[in-house]
XYZ file of C-alpha atoms in Angstrom:
294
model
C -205.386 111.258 -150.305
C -205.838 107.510 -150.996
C -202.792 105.832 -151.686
C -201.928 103.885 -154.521
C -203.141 100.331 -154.626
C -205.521 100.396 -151.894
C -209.228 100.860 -152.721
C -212.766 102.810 -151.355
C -214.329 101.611 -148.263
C -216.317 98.599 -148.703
C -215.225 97.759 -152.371
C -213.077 95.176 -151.249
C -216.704 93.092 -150.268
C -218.128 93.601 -153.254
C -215.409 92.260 -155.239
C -215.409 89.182 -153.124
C -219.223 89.083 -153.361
C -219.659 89.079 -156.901
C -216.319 86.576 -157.310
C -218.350 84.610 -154.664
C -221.164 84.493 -157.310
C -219.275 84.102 -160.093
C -217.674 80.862 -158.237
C -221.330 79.594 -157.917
C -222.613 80.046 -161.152
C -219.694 78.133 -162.648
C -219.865 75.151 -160.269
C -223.734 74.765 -160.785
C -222.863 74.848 -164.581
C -220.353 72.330 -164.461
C -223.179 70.585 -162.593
C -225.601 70.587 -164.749
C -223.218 69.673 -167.418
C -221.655 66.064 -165.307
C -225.823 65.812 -165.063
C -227.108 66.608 -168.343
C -224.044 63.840 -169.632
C -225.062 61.574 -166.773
C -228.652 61.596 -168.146
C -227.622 61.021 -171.632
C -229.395 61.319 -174.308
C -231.826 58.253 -175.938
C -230.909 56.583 -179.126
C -233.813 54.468 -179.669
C -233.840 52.463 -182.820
C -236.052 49.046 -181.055
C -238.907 50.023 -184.146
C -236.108 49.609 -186.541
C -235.016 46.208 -185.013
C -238.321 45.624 -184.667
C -239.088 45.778 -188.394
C -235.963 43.700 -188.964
C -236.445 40.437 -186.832
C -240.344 40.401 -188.890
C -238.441 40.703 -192.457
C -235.958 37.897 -190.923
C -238.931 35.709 -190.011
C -240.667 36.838 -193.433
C -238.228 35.604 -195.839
C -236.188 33.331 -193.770
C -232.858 34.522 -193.670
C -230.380 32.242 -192.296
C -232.649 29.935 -190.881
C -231.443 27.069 -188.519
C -235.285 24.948 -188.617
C -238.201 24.590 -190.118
C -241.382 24.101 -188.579
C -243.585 21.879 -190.159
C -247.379 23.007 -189.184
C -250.146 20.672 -189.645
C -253.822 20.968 -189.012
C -255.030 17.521 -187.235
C -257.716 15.966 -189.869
C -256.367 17.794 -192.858
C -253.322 17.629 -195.305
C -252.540 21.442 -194.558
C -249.300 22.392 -193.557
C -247.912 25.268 -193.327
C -243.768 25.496 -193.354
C -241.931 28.206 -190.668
C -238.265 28.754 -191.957
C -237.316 30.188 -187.921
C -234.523 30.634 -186.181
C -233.280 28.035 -183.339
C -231.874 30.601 -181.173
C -235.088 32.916 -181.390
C -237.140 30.221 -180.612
C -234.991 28.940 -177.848
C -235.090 32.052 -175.435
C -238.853 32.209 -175.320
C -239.311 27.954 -174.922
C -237.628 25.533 -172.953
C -239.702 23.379 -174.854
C -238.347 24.514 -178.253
C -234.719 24.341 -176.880
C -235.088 20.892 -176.042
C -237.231 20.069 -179.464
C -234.836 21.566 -181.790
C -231.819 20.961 -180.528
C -230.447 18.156 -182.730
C -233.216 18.680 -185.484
C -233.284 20.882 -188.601
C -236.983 20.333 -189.480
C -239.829 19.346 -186.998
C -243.597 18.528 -187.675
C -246.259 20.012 -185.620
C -249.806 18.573 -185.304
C -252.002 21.431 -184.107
C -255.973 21.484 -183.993
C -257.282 23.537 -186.674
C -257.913 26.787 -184.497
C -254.300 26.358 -183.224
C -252.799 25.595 -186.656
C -254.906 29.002 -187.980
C -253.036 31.344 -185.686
C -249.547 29.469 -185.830
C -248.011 32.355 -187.646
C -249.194 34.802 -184.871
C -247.785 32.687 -182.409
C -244.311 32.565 -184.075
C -244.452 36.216 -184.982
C -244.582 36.840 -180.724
C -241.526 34.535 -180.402
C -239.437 37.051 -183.264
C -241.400 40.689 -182.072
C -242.492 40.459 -178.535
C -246.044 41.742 -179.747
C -249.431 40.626 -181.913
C -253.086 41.580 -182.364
C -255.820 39.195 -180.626
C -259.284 38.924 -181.897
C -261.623 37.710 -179.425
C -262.218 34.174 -181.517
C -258.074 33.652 -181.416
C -257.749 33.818 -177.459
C -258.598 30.549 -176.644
C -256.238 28.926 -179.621
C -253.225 31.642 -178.603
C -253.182 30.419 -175.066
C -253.404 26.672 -175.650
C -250.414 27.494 -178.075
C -248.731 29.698 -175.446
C -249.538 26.992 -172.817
C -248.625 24.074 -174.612
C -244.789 25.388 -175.566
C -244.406 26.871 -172.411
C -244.266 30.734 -173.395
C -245.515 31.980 -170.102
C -245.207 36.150 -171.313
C -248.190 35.166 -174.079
C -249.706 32.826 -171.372
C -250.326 35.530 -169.305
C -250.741 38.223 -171.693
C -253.803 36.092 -173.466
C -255.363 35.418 -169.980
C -255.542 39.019 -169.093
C -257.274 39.979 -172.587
C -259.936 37.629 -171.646
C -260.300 39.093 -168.195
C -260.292 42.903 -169.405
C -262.445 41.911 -172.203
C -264.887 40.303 -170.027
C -264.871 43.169 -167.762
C -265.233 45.491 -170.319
C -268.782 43.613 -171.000
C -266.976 41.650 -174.406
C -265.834 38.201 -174.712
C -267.897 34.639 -175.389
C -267.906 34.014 -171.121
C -269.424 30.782 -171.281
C -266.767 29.030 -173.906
C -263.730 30.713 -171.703
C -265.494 29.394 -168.623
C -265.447 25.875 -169.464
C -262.071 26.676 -171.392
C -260.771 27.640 -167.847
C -262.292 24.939 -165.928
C -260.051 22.581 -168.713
C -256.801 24.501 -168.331
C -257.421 24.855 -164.312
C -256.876 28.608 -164.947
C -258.799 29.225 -161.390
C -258.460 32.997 -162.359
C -259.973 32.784 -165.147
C -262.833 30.821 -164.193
C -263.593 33.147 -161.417
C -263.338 36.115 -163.822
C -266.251 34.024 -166.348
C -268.008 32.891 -163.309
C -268.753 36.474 -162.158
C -269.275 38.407 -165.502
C -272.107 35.098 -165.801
C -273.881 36.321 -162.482
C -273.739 39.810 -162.980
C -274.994 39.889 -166.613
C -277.302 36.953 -166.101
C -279.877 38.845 -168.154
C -278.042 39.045 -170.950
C -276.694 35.966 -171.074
C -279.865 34.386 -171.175
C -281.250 35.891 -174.081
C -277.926 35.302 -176.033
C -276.767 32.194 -178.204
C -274.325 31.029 -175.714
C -277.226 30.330 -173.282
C -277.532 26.876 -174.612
C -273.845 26.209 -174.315
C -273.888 26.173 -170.306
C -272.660 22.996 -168.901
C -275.249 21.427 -166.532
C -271.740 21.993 -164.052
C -271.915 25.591 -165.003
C -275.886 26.189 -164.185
C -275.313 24.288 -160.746
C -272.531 27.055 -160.063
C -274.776 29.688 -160.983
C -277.445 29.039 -159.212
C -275.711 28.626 -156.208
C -274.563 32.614 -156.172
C -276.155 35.059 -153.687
C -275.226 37.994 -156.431
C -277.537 36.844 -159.585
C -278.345 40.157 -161.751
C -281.964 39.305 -162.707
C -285.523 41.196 -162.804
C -287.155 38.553 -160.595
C -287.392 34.634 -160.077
C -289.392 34.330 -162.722
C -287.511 35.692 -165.443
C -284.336 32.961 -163.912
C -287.384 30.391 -163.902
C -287.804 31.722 -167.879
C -284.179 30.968 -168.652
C -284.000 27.471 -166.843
C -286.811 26.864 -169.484
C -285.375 27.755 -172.307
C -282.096 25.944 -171.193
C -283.795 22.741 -170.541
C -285.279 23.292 -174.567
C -281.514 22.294 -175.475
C -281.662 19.602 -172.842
C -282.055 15.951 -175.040
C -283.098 13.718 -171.851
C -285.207 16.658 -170.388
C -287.882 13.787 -169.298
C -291.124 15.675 -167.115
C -291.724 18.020 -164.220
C -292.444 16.451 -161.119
C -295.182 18.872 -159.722
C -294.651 18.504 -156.112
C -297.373 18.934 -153.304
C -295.017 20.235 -150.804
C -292.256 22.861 -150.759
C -289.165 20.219 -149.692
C -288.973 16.295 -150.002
C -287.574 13.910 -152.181
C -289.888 12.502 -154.455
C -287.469 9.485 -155.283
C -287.162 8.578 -151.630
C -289.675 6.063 -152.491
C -289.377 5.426 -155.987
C -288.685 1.851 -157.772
C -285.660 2.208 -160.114
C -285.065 -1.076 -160.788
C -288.172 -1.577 -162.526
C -287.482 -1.379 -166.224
C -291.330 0.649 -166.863
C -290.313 2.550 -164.106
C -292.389 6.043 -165.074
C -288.464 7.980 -163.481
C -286.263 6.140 -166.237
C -285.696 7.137 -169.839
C -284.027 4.174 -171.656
C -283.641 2.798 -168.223
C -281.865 5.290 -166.939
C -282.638 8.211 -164.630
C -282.374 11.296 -166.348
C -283.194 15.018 -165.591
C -286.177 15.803 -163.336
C -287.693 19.225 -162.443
C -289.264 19.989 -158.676
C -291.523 22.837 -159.241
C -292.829 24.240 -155.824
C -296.341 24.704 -155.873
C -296.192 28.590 -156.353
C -294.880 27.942 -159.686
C -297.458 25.387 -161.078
C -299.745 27.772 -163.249
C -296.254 28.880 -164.706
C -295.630 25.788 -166.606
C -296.435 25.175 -170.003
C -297.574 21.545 -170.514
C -297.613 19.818 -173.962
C -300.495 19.621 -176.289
């Protein structure tokens, strides 16, 4: 007979057992509650803020300064009721300009002037559109107030752009050789070899800098058909050459055919307007190539 208070073999371990368990589950819900509250949950409201900075730069609420914008060789300006403080955190340069002035006139070039309102809208949102034709104007503005966020965020648009095959890479090119943007150049400099081709048959062909075509031809990693197609394109790029005076079919593979030549004479047959212009050496492989005057 069992007596009263004690209990069947072995119950005594499952009792602990299933407390044991019990004891677990609670602490790993109490866990995951501390966690879930340490995680928190997101309030995120930054499109509402978003949407109120642009009505605060839209109707000029409370505004501090007004930017005067005009575009060099016109009367055009455009006013900017902003925000000194706004302005401020973005540009030491606006900090320094605007602190002891309530209204401040801005000569911009015309492509600068055009996109002014982009410009300021970055300074109030943190974010704009870029059109391939605006990328040049948006970073002189970024450069020239000393936003370095747009600064960089322009220059990479013109390197993914021209990666992606897009983007006028001889105006950038020289644009970057201005600026000393040595990434950028690089960037233009290679899309230029690799889609020499192209770039030849397109408008900007004639816009190559005589700098730029001595950089080209220089590369080891020209995308062409053959040396005469590159022959081809230094012909049609000379036909947008002015002082373009003659070829100078040469008899031998190397020399220099000035070595020997009188410059000082005025009726020199090597000046134009007495002064030595451009002259083409054409090896002798490429003589029945060349397409003489009538």
């Amino acid at each position: 007979m069992l007596r009263k208070g004690h209990c069947k073999p072995g119950s005594w371990g499952s009792f602990w057992a299933t407390l044991a368990l019990v004891g677990l589950a609670t602490r790993a819900a109490q866990r995951a509650d501390v966690g879930g509250e340490a995680a928190g949950t997101s309030i995120n409201h930054s499109q509402m803020l978003l949407q109120r900075l642009q009505d605060l730069l839209r109707q000029g609420n409370a505004s501090d300064v007004v930017l005067r914008v005009q575009a060099v060789g016109t009367d055009e300006v455009r006013a900017f009721h902003t925000h000194r403080l706004l302005l401020g955190m973005h540009s030491e340069l606006f900090r320094e300009l605007l602190s002891n002035q309530s209204e401040v006139l801005l000569q911009e070039p015309r492509d600068c002037a055009a996109v002014f309102d982009k410009f300021i809208r970055y300074l109030y949102c943190g974010e704009l559109t870029v059109l391939l034709a605006q990328a040049i104007p948006l970073h002189r503005l970024a450069t020239k107030y000393r936003v370095a966020s747009l600064q960089r965020g322009v220059a990479d648009y013109m390197r993914a752009h021209l990666a992606g095959g897009a983007g006028p890479a001889v105006g950038w090119y020289h644009y970057a050789v201005s600026t000393g943007d040595e990434a950028l150049r690089e960037s233009c400099l290679q899309f230029l070899a690799w889609n020499l081709s192209a770039v030849a048959g397109s408008a900007e062909w004639g816009a190559v800098s005589p700098e730029l075509l001595a950089q080209l031809l220089q590369r080891s990693d020209l995308v062409l058909q053959d040396e005469l197609e590159l022959f081809h394109a230094l012909e049609a790029w000379l036909g947008r050459v002015r002082h373009a005076y003659s070829f100078h079919q040469s008899s031998e593979e190397a020399g220099d055919f000035l070595a020997h030549a009188d410059l000082q004479r005025r009726n020199s047959e090597y000046l134009v307007e007495n002064a030595l212009h451009l002259h083409l050496i054409v090896k002798p492989v490429y003589h029945t190539l060349i397409r003489t005057p009538s």
